[in-house]
XYZ file of C-alpha atoms in Angstrom:
693
model
C 14.737 14.372 -23.176
C 13.281 11.054 -24.233
C 16.565 9.286 -23.631
C 16.763 10.455 -20.058
C 13.172 9.433 -19.321
C 13.413 5.987 -20.875
C 16.941 4.888 -20.090
C 17.261 1.712 -18.006
C 17.610 2.515 -14.334
C 19.039 0.768 -11.356
C 16.796 0.264 -8.344
C 18.710 1.327 -5.273
C 17.017 -1.155 -3.001
C 19.596 -0.852 -0.268
C 18.750 2.839 0.055
C 14.995 2.511 -0.016
C 14.681 -0.244 2.519
C 12.827 -2.460 0.081
C 15.231 -5.369 -0.191
C 13.031 -8.410 0.179
C 10.259 -6.225 1.406
C 7.722 -8.933 0.824
C 9.740 -11.612 2.623
C 8.911 -12.478 6.234
C 11.887 -12.930 8.547
C 11.603 -14.518 12.024
C 13.728 -11.738 13.522
C 10.882 -9.343 12.721
C 8.910 -11.066 15.494
C 11.623 -10.302 18.031
C 12.011 -6.691 16.917
C 8.241 -6.109 17.157
C 7.778 -7.508 20.671
C 8.092 -4.137 22.498
C 5.325 -2.682 20.310
C 3.192 -5.784 20.905
C 3.530 -5.319 24.672
C 2.505 -1.668 24.412
C -0.640 -2.709 22.548
C -1.860 -4.579 25.658
C -3.291 -1.224 26.711
C -7.083 -1.700 27.096
C -7.757 1.413 24.991
C -6.043 -0.279 22.051
C -7.833 -3.591 22.685
C -11.232 -1.886 22.599
C -10.709 -1.254 18.873
C -10.925 -4.990 18.241
C -14.068 -6.492 19.868
C -12.918 -10.104 19.484
C -9.529 -9.565 21.085
C -11.045 -7.343 23.773
C -13.123 -10.339 24.908
C -9.934 -12.436 25.016
C -8.185 -9.653 26.950
C -11.070 -9.527 29.452
C -10.989 -13.323 29.858
C -7.237 -13.190 30.445
C -7.763 -10.575 33.146
C -10.426 -12.707 34.858
C -8.293 -15.847 34.878
C -5.351 -13.804 36.188
C -7.414 -12.888 39.229
C -8.216 -16.570 39.893
C -4.594 -17.579 39.242
C -3.581 -15.211 42.038
C -6.410 -15.928 44.508
C -6.707 -19.695 43.917
C -3.521 -20.805 42.139
C -3.189 -24.182 40.432
C -1.067 -25.472 37.575
C -4.114 -25.637 35.303
C -5.320 -22.110 36.129
C -1.856 -20.606 35.757
C -1.209 -22.311 32.427
C -4.604 -21.294 31.034
C -3.953 -17.704 32.156
C -0.484 -17.627 30.588
C -1.696 -18.949 27.243
C -4.692 -16.620 27.151
C -2.313 -13.690 27.586
C -0.109 -15.207 24.866
C -3.171 -15.238 22.589
C -3.661 -11.497 23.110
C 0.076 -10.869 22.791
C 0.394 -12.860 19.543
C -2.537 -10.918 18.043
C -0.748 -7.683 18.942
C 2.466 -9.137 17.540
C 0.867 -9.758 14.134
C -0.216 -6.127 13.924
C 3.116 -4.873 15.281
C 5.125 -6.847 12.698
C 2.991 -5.433 9.879
C 3.389 -1.904 11.231
C 7.092 -2.466 11.892
C 7.829 -3.112 8.240
C 6.088 0.143 7.390
C 7.990 2.032 10.080
C 11.295 0.845 8.613
C 10.262 2.288 5.256
C 9.019 5.459 6.959
C 12.369 5.939 8.677
C 14.120 5.701 5.320
C 11.737 8.289 3.880
C 12.148 10.522 6.921
C 15.884 10.630 6.285
C 15.154 12.090 2.840
C 13.420 15.089 4.408
C 15.895 17.912 4.667
C 15.433 21.285 6.240
C 16.023 23.504 3.230
C 16.365 27.217 2.713
C 14.160 28.295 -0.185
C 14.810 31.142 -2.622
C 11.344 32.681 -2.713
C 10.496 35.160 -5.467
C 8.882 38.432 -4.426
C 6.340 40.272 -6.581
C 9.045 42.607 -7.928
C 11.138 39.619 -9.060
C 13.700 39.846 -6.256
C 14.707 36.801 -4.223
C 14.481 36.306 -0.476
C 15.828 33.357 1.459
C 13.282 31.762 3.806
C 13.144 28.413 5.645
C 11.325 25.731 3.657
C 8.764 25.324 6.476
C 7.643 28.936 5.953
C 6.559 28.375 2.358
C 2.875 28.663 1.575
C 0.675 27.449 -1.278
C 1.231 29.613 -4.360
C 4.758 30.788 -3.461
C 7.269 30.815 -6.327
C 10.751 29.508 -5.543
C 13.920 29.283 -7.646
C 15.888 26.024 -7.635
C 19.194 25.583 -9.461
C 21.621 22.722 -10.060
C 22.737 21.043 -6.838
C 19.879 22.451 -4.752
C 17.065 20.532 -3.053
C 13.491 21.324 -4.081
C 11.928 22.722 -0.869
C 8.338 21.550 -1.418
C 5.842 19.838 -3.699
C 4.661 21.870 -6.659
C 4.649 22.437 -10.417
C 7.412 23.850 -12.607
C 6.196 27.171 -14.032
C 9.408 28.196 -15.770
C 12.415 26.353 -17.189
C 13.464 22.737 -17.663
C 15.848 20.648 -15.546
C 16.962 17.111 -14.788
C 15.951 15.987 -11.307
C 17.264 13.180 -9.086
C 14.199 11.513 -7.509
C 16.038 8.461 -6.174
C 15.371 9.479 -2.565
C 11.635 9.085 -3.202
C 11.278 6.524 -5.969
C 14.495 4.509 -5.566
C 15.326 5.048 -9.262
C 18.875 6.281 -9.800
C 18.250 7.539 -13.345
C 17.481 11.283 -13.497
C 14.187 12.472 -14.926
C 13.229 15.643 -16.743
C 10.787 18.160 -15.319
C 9.629 21.099 -17.417
C 6.963 23.776 -17.468
C 3.874 23.687 -19.611
C 3.389 19.935 -19.940
C 2.306 16.793 -18.136
C 5.783 16.347 -16.628
C 5.766 19.498 -14.553
C 5.195 18.133 -11.040
C 8.154 18.035 -8.640
C 8.422 16.525 -5.177
C 9.957 18.181 -2.138
C 13.226 16.538 -1.056
C 14.378 15.734 -4.593
C 17.498 17.345 -6.058
C 17.931 19.405 -9.233
C 20.937 18.133 -11.194
C 21.101 20.682 -13.987
C 19.739 24.022 -15.186
C 17.318 26.316 -13.359
C 13.580 26.033 -12.697
C 10.924 28.094 -10.966
C 8.478 26.047 -8.879
C 5.018 27.070 -7.679
C 4.489 25.467 -4.249
C 1.314 23.382 -4.139
C 1.167 22.045 -0.544
C 1.339 23.410 2.972
C 4.184 22.443 5.377
C 3.575 19.006 6.866
C 1.271 17.964 4.019
C 3.891 17.259 1.377
C 4.094 14.083 -0.653
C 6.816 12.674 1.632
C 4.824 13.578 4.767
C 1.764 11.760 3.427
C 3.833 8.750 2.449
C 5.441 8.560 5.907
C 2.022 8.685 7.574
C 0.752 5.998 5.226
C 3.523 3.454 5.667
C 3.624 3.982 9.442
C -0.055 3.097 9.563
C -0.978 6.346 11.308
C -3.363 7.349 8.523
C -4.796 3.896 7.875
C -8.540 3.711 8.292
C -10.593 0.549 8.210
C -12.147 -0.153 4.844
C -15.900 -0.771 4.426
C -15.401 -4.516 3.962
C -13.098 -4.646 6.972
C -15.649 -2.780 9.086
C -18.405 -5.136 7.917
C -16.292 -8.174 8.792
C -15.454 -6.667 12.198
C -19.185 -6.222 12.886
C -19.816 -9.845 11.852
C -17.028 -11.098 14.121
C -18.345 -8.991 16.998
C -21.844 -10.436 16.459
C -20.491 -14.001 16.471
C -18.540 -13.196 19.626
C -21.694 -11.961 21.401
C -23.631 -15.067 20.288
C -20.955 -17.455 21.576
C -20.587 -15.441 24.778
C -24.317 -15.783 25.449
C -24.169 -19.489 24.586
C -21.387 -20.085 27.121
C -23.226 -18.089 29.776
C -26.278 -20.291 29.141
C -24.194 -23.436 29.666
C -23.436 -22.662 33.295
C -27.036 -23.072 34.603
C -27.262 -26.392 32.737
C -23.971 -27.523 34.248
C -25.047 -26.403 37.721
C -28.354 -28.264 37.391
C -26.416 -31.411 36.463
C -24.128 -31.020 39.458
C -21.004 -30.180 37.447
C -20.745 -26.399 37.665
C -17.807 -25.140 35.582
C -15.154 -22.748 36.843
C -14.727 -19.253 35.411
C -11.327 -20.366 34.081
C -12.868 -23.187 32.020
C -15.685 -20.951 30.771
C -13.168 -18.263 29.776
C -11.133 -20.853 27.872
C -14.301 -22.067 26.163
C -15.277 -18.559 25.041
C -11.809 -17.832 23.660
C -11.720 -21.095 21.713
C -15.223 -20.732 20.305
C -15.072 -17.124 19.092
C -13.178 -16.421 15.805
C -9.934 -15.336 17.484
C -7.702 -16.317 14.551
C -9.158 -13.907 12.000
C -9.844 -11.359 14.742
C -6.145 -11.379 15.595
C -4.946 -11.164 11.989
C -7.530 -8.825 10.451
C -5.621 -5.611 11.109
C -2.313 -7.130 9.970
C -3.893 -8.230 6.667
C -5.044 -4.673 5.923
C -1.703 -3.113 6.838
C 0.173 -5.693 4.754
C -2.008 -4.864 1.732
C -0.943 -1.221 1.956
C 2.642 -2.352 2.445
C 2.587 -4.409 -0.753
C 1.573 -1.281 -2.682
C 4.423 0.718 -1.156
C 6.842 -2.069 -2.110
C 5.799 -1.458 -5.713
C 6.301 2.304 -5.374
C 2.596 3.151 -5.247
C 1.182 5.583 -2.695
C -2.488 5.069 -1.807
C -4.439 7.728 0.032
C -6.305 5.096 2.066
C -6.929 1.403 2.501
C -10.308 1.999 0.886
C -8.497 2.594 -2.439
C -6.605 -0.711 -2.164
C -9.784 -2.612 -1.397
C -11.655 -0.879 -4.208
C -8.914 -2.013 -6.592
C -9.768 -5.591 -5.695
C -13.425 -5.026 -6.587
C -12.791 -3.201 -9.884
C -14.814 -4.538 -12.800
C -13.900 -1.998 -15.514
C -10.378 -0.876 -16.376
C -9.748 2.256 -18.479
C -6.284 2.236 -20.059
C -4.609 4.871 -22.198
C -3.374 3.450 -25.469
C -0.141 5.429 -25.732
C 2.545 4.255 -23.329
C 0.271 1.705 -21.662
C -0.939 -0.689 -24.331
C 1.516 0.442 -27.017
C 5.096 1.684 -26.819
C 3.849 5.164 -27.626
C 6.315 6.046 -30.370
C 5.266 4.906 -33.833
C 7.871 2.715 -35.497
C 8.627 1.965 -39.125
C 7.687 -1.653 -39.754
C 7.411 -1.988 -43.554
C 8.483 -0.317 -46.831
C 6.043 -0.626 -49.749
C 7.348 0.599 -53.151
C 4.936 1.934 -55.800
C 5.201 2.549 -59.530
C 8.491 1.589 -61.120
C 10.503 2.043 -57.900
C 12.072 -0.955 -56.220
C 12.156 -1.556 -52.494
C 15.886 -0.719 -52.552
C 15.136 2.645 -54.207
C 12.524 3.343 -51.509
C 14.867 2.258 -48.698
C 17.634 4.572 -49.924
C 15.314 7.577 -50.215
C 13.625 6.875 -46.849
C 17.007 6.563 -45.114
C 18.383 9.762 -46.640
C 15.297 11.760 -45.639
C 15.563 10.477 -42.058
C 19.298 10.718 -41.278
C 18.886 14.134 -39.664
C 15.387 13.447 -38.335
C 15.677 13.190 -34.548
C 12.085 12.119 -33.959
C 11.399 8.540 -32.792
C 9.737 7.861 -36.158
C 12.734 9.149 -38.078
C 15.174 7.078 -36.030
C 13.041 3.965 -36.509
C 13.164 4.416 -40.310
C 16.973 4.518 -40.244
C 17.023 1.451 -37.971
C 14.674 -0.442 -40.320
C 16.740 0.304 -43.432
C 19.898 -0.731 -41.597
C 18.452 -3.974 -40.228
C 16.454 -5.082 -43.299
C 18.421 -3.638 -46.213
C 21.968 -3.303 -44.898
C 22.198 0.474 -45.337
C 24.614 2.381 -43.079
C 22.871 3.993 -40.089
C 25.027 7.158 -40.253
C 25.667 9.646 -43.024
C 28.781 9.229 -45.164
C 31.017 12.119 -46.283
C 28.935 12.906 -49.365
C 25.713 13.048 -47.303
C 26.954 15.351 -44.549
C 26.505 18.334 -46.884
C 22.769 17.657 -47.157
C 20.439 20.368 -45.868
C 17.719 19.016 -43.580
C 14.189 20.325 -44.116
C 12.299 19.997 -40.802
C 8.665 18.998 -40.426
C 6.176 21.832 -39.875
C 2.429 21.866 -39.321
C 2.044 23.835 -42.546
C 4.084 21.601 -44.878
C 3.300 18.310 -43.024
C 6.480 16.734 -44.378
C 10.240 16.739 -43.868
C 13.241 15.749 -45.937
C 16.631 16.787 -47.309
C 18.153 18.842 -50.098
C 21.379 17.350 -51.476
C 22.645 19.168 -54.536
C 19.997 18.884 -57.281
C 18.362 15.975 -55.445
C 15.444 16.526 -53.065
C 13.701 13.884 -50.955
C 10.503 14.347 -48.948
C 8.456 12.107 -46.649
C 5.202 12.992 -44.947
C 1.415 13.008 -45.186
C 0.045 11.579 -48.431
C -1.820 14.730 -49.485
C 1.176 16.997 -48.802
C 3.629 14.798 -50.714
C 1.203 14.432 -53.653
C 0.976 18.212 -53.927
C 4.773 18.529 -53.706
C 5.230 15.994 -56.541
C 2.595 17.595 -58.776
C 4.038 21.082 -58.238
C 7.230 19.712 -59.808
C 5.427 18.221 -62.762
C 5.445 14.649 -61.530
C 2.708 12.019 -61.508
C 1.463 10.041 -58.529
C 0.821 6.326 -59.210
C -2.781 5.245 -58.568
C -1.682 2.447 -56.271
C -0.285 5.053 -53.823
C -3.783 5.959 -52.635
C -4.755 2.306 -52.305
C -1.673 1.511 -50.168
C -2.232 4.603 -47.984
C -5.882 3.662 -47.368
C -5.022 0.047 -46.615
C -2.406 1.032 -44.018
C -4.825 3.458 -42.366
C -7.584 0.851 -42.161
C -5.167 -1.569 -40.513
C -4.376 0.921 -37.763
C -1.038 2.100 -39.127
C 0.228 5.528 -40.175
C 1.328 5.913 -43.818
C 4.266 8.158 -44.750
C 4.664 8.730 -48.477
C 8.235 9.117 -49.759
C 8.942 11.115 -52.936
C 12.076 12.240 -54.737
C 12.904 14.993 -57.233
C 16.058 14.984 -59.404
C 17.051 16.148 -62.857
C 13.827 18.098 -63.167
C 11.655 15.053 -62.508
C 9.557 14.232 -59.427
C 8.129 10.837 -58.594
C 6.772 8.854 -55.624
C 9.096 6.111 -54.379
C 6.643 4.370 -52.071
C 5.021 4.325 -48.658
C 6.466 3.697 -45.180
C 4.174 1.904 -42.734
C 4.441 3.330 -39.202
C 2.851 1.149 -36.559
C 2.003 1.914 -32.956
C 3.432 -1.365 -31.721
C 1.510 -3.185 -28.983
C 3.734 -4.138 -26.046
C 4.586 -7.840 -25.785
C 2.388 -9.878 -23.473
C -0.484 -7.370 -23.339
C -2.960 -9.759 -24.968
C -2.154 -12.391 -22.328
C -2.512 -9.828 -19.494
C -5.906 -8.729 -20.802
C -6.912 -12.377 -21.098
C -6.104 -12.823 -17.405
C -8.182 -9.763 -16.530
C -11.058 -11.213 -18.550
C -10.833 -14.410 -16.494
C -11.092 -12.224 -13.387
C -14.328 -10.740 -14.743
C -12.759 -7.346 -15.493
C -13.701 -5.453 -18.646
C -10.844 -3.557 -20.330
C -11.440 -0.354 -22.295
C -8.706 1.326 -24.348
C -8.915 5.131 -24.418
C -7.201 6.932 -27.305
C -7.304 10.114 -29.341
C -6.843 8.131 -32.558
C -9.523 7.880 -35.197
C -11.967 4.941 -34.880
C -10.317 2.896 -37.655
C -6.883 3.047 -36.043
C -8.331 2.516 -32.560
C -10.266 -0.569 -33.704
C -7.175 -2.154 -35.252
C -5.010 -1.606 -32.174
C -7.797 -2.782 -29.849
C -8.040 -5.971 -31.903
C -4.279 -6.576 -31.762
C -4.084 -5.848 -28.020
C -7.110 -7.975 -27.132
C -9.042 -5.337 -25.136
C -12.796 -5.713 -24.739
C -13.758 -2.229 -25.955
C -12.261 1.103 -26.986
C -13.068 4.805 -26.901
C -11.684 6.669 -29.933
C -11.077 10.412 -30.342
C -11.527 10.687 -26.588
C -11.810 14.077 -24.923
C -11.863 14.673 -21.114
C -15.666 14.918 -21.097
C -15.891 11.634 -23.024
C -13.850 9.864 -20.355
C -16.116 11.265 -17.635
C -19.229 10.140 -19.501
C -17.825 6.627 -19.972
C -16.898 6.304 -16.287
C -20.348 7.446 -15.154
C -22.027 5.064 -17.559
C -20.049 2.124 -16.163
C -20.708 3.192 -12.562
C -24.468 3.395 -13.159
C -24.528 -0.388 -13.368
C -22.918 -0.680 -9.942
C -19.470 -1.391 -11.350
C -16.233 0.023 -9.939
C -13.958 1.750 -12.460
C -10.165 2.217 -12.416
C -8.101 4.439 -14.698
C -4.695 6.092 -15.019
C -3.790 9.656 -15.938
C -1.081 12.282 -15.615
C -2.366 15.565 -17.004
C -4.561 18.323 -15.619
C -7.212 17.347 -18.166
C -7.258 13.839 -16.605
C -8.036 15.185 -13.114
C -11.868 15.171 -13.422
C -11.905 11.564 -14.657
C -9.403 10.477 -11.981
C -11.608 12.043 -9.305
C -14.747 10.405 -10.734
C -13.228 6.909 -10.977
C -13.245 4.589 -7.971
C -9.512 3.898 -8.348
C -7.621 6.763 -9.984
C -3.886 6.156 -10.399
C -1.963 9.373 -11.098
C 1.559 9.283 -12.495
C 4.301 10.844 -10.371
C 5.524 12.662 -13.491
C 2.111 14.265 -13.887
C 0.697 17.527 -12.629
C -0.234 18.281 -9.029
C -3.886 18.489 -10.117
C -3.772 14.875 -11.310
C -2.056 13.712 -8.098
C -4.597 15.441 -5.894
C -7.521 14.034 -7.880
C -6.351 10.394 -7.859
C -6.633 7.890 -5.042
C -3.129 6.546 -5.761
C 0.154 7.896 -7.108
C 2.586 5.666 -8.994
C 6.113 6.829 -8.193
C 7.527 4.941 -11.190
C 5.008 6.573 -13.570
C 4.343 3.243 -15.259
C 0.752 3.158 -16.587
C 0.743 -0.635 -16.898
C 1.135 -0.874 -13.128
C -2.615 -0.364 -12.865
C -2.973 -4.051 -13.687
C -0.634 -4.932 -10.790
C -2.598 -2.655 -8.460
C -5.807 -4.528 -9.291
C -4.043 -7.817 -8.566
C -2.782 -6.487 -5.204
C -6.319 -5.412 -4.293
C -7.686 -8.826 -5.203
C -4.908 -10.503 -3.219
C -5.924 -8.456 -0.164
C -9.557 -9.548 -0.478
C -8.601 -13.170 -1.147
C -6.223 -13.265 1.830
C -8.891 -11.888 4.147
C -11.473 -14.357 2.810
C -9.091 -17.329 2.997
C -8.082 -16.665 6.607
C -11.699 -16.022 7.609
C -12.626 -19.407 6.109
C -9.721 -21.034 7.955
C -10.657 -19.372 11.254
C -14.309 -20.427 11.151
C -13.414 -23.988 10.114
C -10.751 -23.998 12.816
C -13.336 -23.608 15.546
C -15.023 -26.866 14.598
C -12.177 -29.009 15.934
C -12.098 -27.008 19.166
C -15.720 -27.981 19.821
C -14.662 -31.648 19.705
C -11.845 -30.902 22.154
C -13.547 -28.780 24.819
C -17.275 -29.598 24.899
C -16.845 -33.381 25.439
C -14.199 -32.607 28.069
C -16.588 -30.358 29.987
C -19.546 -32.715 30.121
C -18.284 -36.279 29.701
C -18.513 -36.743 33.449
C -22.235 -35.941 33.320
C -23.189 -37.344 29.956
C -21.106 -40.406 29.219
C -22.450 -40.501 25.675
C -20.367 -37.400 24.864
C -17.272 -39.569 25.153
C -17.948 -40.710 21.591
C -17.152 -37.181 20.441
C -13.660 -37.393 21.906
C -12.341 -38.465 18.502
C -8.825 -37.238 19.308
C -8.619 -39.514 22.366
C -7.517 -36.623 24.574
C -6.287 -37.747 27.979
C -8.327 -35.693 30.450
C -10.769 -32.778 30.393
C -8.043 -30.448 31.643
C -5.490 -31.570 29.068
C -8.100 -31.196 26.324
C -9.007 -27.649 27.356
C -5.366 -26.588 27.816
C -4.349 -28.145 24.465
C -7.123 -26.267 22.660
C -6.100 -22.954 24.270
C -2.412 -23.498 23.407
C -3.246 -24.390 19.793
C -5.527 -21.341 19.576
C -2.563 -19.104 20.481
C 0.103 -20.828 18.396
C -1.949 -20.885 15.187
C -1.942 -17.065 15.207
C 1.865 -17.002 15.136
C 1.931 -19.669 12.437
C -0.362 -17.614 10.204
C 1.446 -14.264 10.589
C 3.749 -14.906 7.566
C 0.738 -15.781 5.393
C -1.173 -12.688 6.538
C 1.798 -10.441 5.693
C 2.807 -12.125 2.441
C -0.763 -12.666 1.254
C -2.392 -15.683 -0.325
C -0.964 -16.275 -3.782
C -3.289 -14.853 -6.412
C -4.072 -16.626 -9.666
C -6.422 -15.027 -12.203
C -9.672 -16.996 -12.139
C -13.396 -16.585 -11.696
C -15.065 -15.867 -8.359
C -16.586 -19.357 -8.230
C -13.184 -20.967 -8.823
C -11.632 -18.857 -6.073
C -14.425 -19.874 -3.683
C -13.884 -23.561 -4.439
C -10.144 -23.190 -3.877
C -10.664 -21.364 -0.581
C -13.059 -24.012 0.705
C -10.779 -26.843 -0.363
C -7.465 -25.440 0.862
C -8.379 -23.201 3.786
C -11.734 -24.673 4.749
C -10.525 -28.270 4.782
C -7.138 -27.183 6.153
C -8.878 -25.267 8.926
C -10.736 -28.427 9.945
C -7.851 -30.905 9.728
C -4.986 -28.881 11.253
C -6.576 -28.368 14.725
C -7.318 -32.079 15.094
C -3.675 -32.861 14.446
C -2.297 -29.891 16.391
C -4.444 -30.353 19.500
C -3.702 -34.095 19.546
C 0.077 -33.490 19.435
C -0.083 -30.813 22.149
C -2.202 -33.134 24.323
C 0.507 -35.803 24.105
C 2.850 -33.298 25.786
C 0.649 -31.528 28.348
C -1.004 -34.728 29.671
C 2.225 -35.462 31.538
C 2.209 -32.161 33.452
C 1.291 -32.379 37.160
C -2.282 -31.372 37.833
C -3.236 -31.769 34.157
C -3.114 -35.481 33.355
């Protein structure tokens, strides 16, 4: 079972549509143009106040382009419509990538005929769409699981490649934390009985399709707040432009509606207004690329604001299976005597610990990893909760390994003595976070202790560095384990976590989460069992494993299809990247407007107030060329920033103050400099057009 779960797998990227999913391709612009045109519908534009103002201005200038046509009016009208179209294009490209993934997922949905069990135990064949919550269905080798649910009887290998992209089969069995199955996956062996847990149309695949298509995406609180801010700025600038017209009329230079419309569009934050929706959709898309299903954009955003991370020790921080790392002889025994006895007692031991002992004796002491002819006759004595030890019987020789107290009693029952140093070694290993296994041998009527095996729960490589990065981000890490405090403290020290919770029970996890949340902090955690469901529901970001129970999946805000607990760290980084991208492009957009002031305002009033000519720092040719150049740049910069909005600003672990400085330097300064250069270059071209220069 363990081999099947842990074997290396091959990601079938060509089947899942995720090849280069994070890479932007120019042809995506072309493919998304029909959707962008459909989004010109005023009902869609009303959802974005900034772009609705641009849409209204485009409509007004269109009327004047028809009733009083001129080259200037027509060009302004065309580029205002391009501005609206490019904003729609950014959103359409982001949605298009999700729709491609949704189409791949939709192909995995198969209309199945389910074998539903009646109350008397008989089977009836019904369409999969007729199944209801609580129905029991039988699925055998070669059949498709008709709906999401939990295995209530049996054990089977399941092919989940259609959902997760992993070609390696996984094991699903009743009565554990690996009981959940997903509709659309295929049973490869054996027979299982599944209790259906979802209604038709609400399955895992259905929810994932809705997510990646963007149909279920709702604006997050921060996104709503930013939209309100942008709408407020738009109203302020709109009123400011309206107030300019009486001043211009009083000075004898009344401005046309076309010029005023261009001024409004260039002054309001159109860049971030156009890209805001695409940034949110792309954040969800990046999660899907990593095989994580989020129930909403709110969960992704919350991940970026997380300040406390709860991580299970086993399988997340450590490898999970204890491994033999050292042999310590006691008494008159040598390390070779101990190695021989430890190997012999473990040859038939199929547990991960037993296999690691054989591997250690082979690697460090050159002993053969398989039994020879004389050892094949040995009788294996399995571990039980009563004896708390295992071993072998080979002729008149007996070898045991196990808990110190159990082995001591076994030795003394056979008239042997236990060296005093045995207790000291056992205590030392325990205090250092290891697990001691005492090895003893009986032969020729004598029993004696050979030594102690140190089993260590090995911390995964690189975890200390990862936790160091999280610390730089201001995130507190807490290791949660059922181990005793001594062992937990040692592993926490080796891993580099900030705190730990030992001998943790479900209610302890809940209490810890609530305590952290009382200080206004957001908490993230992972889990896979039914007993994790309350804590997953209480946490702000609860990541349930796909291998876990349906209760855990329903309680969490995200589901990791790869069932990799360490992915929680990646999820936090994706959330922070979303927030950083939104902040960076907002900074760029606001700074961007500054250069447009120098382009349009002097052009409008230089004829009245000659002193404003000093503000024409770009040496733009004429008022019309200046206004047209600013409008063209305003449209083109949206297209130029689409790849960045979809890919996201590169995230580097650092403090909030460092991120702010970087944003101001790169995107603030860049937002000021780029329009000056861009508008100047465009002016060099448009000044030669008839009616403009």
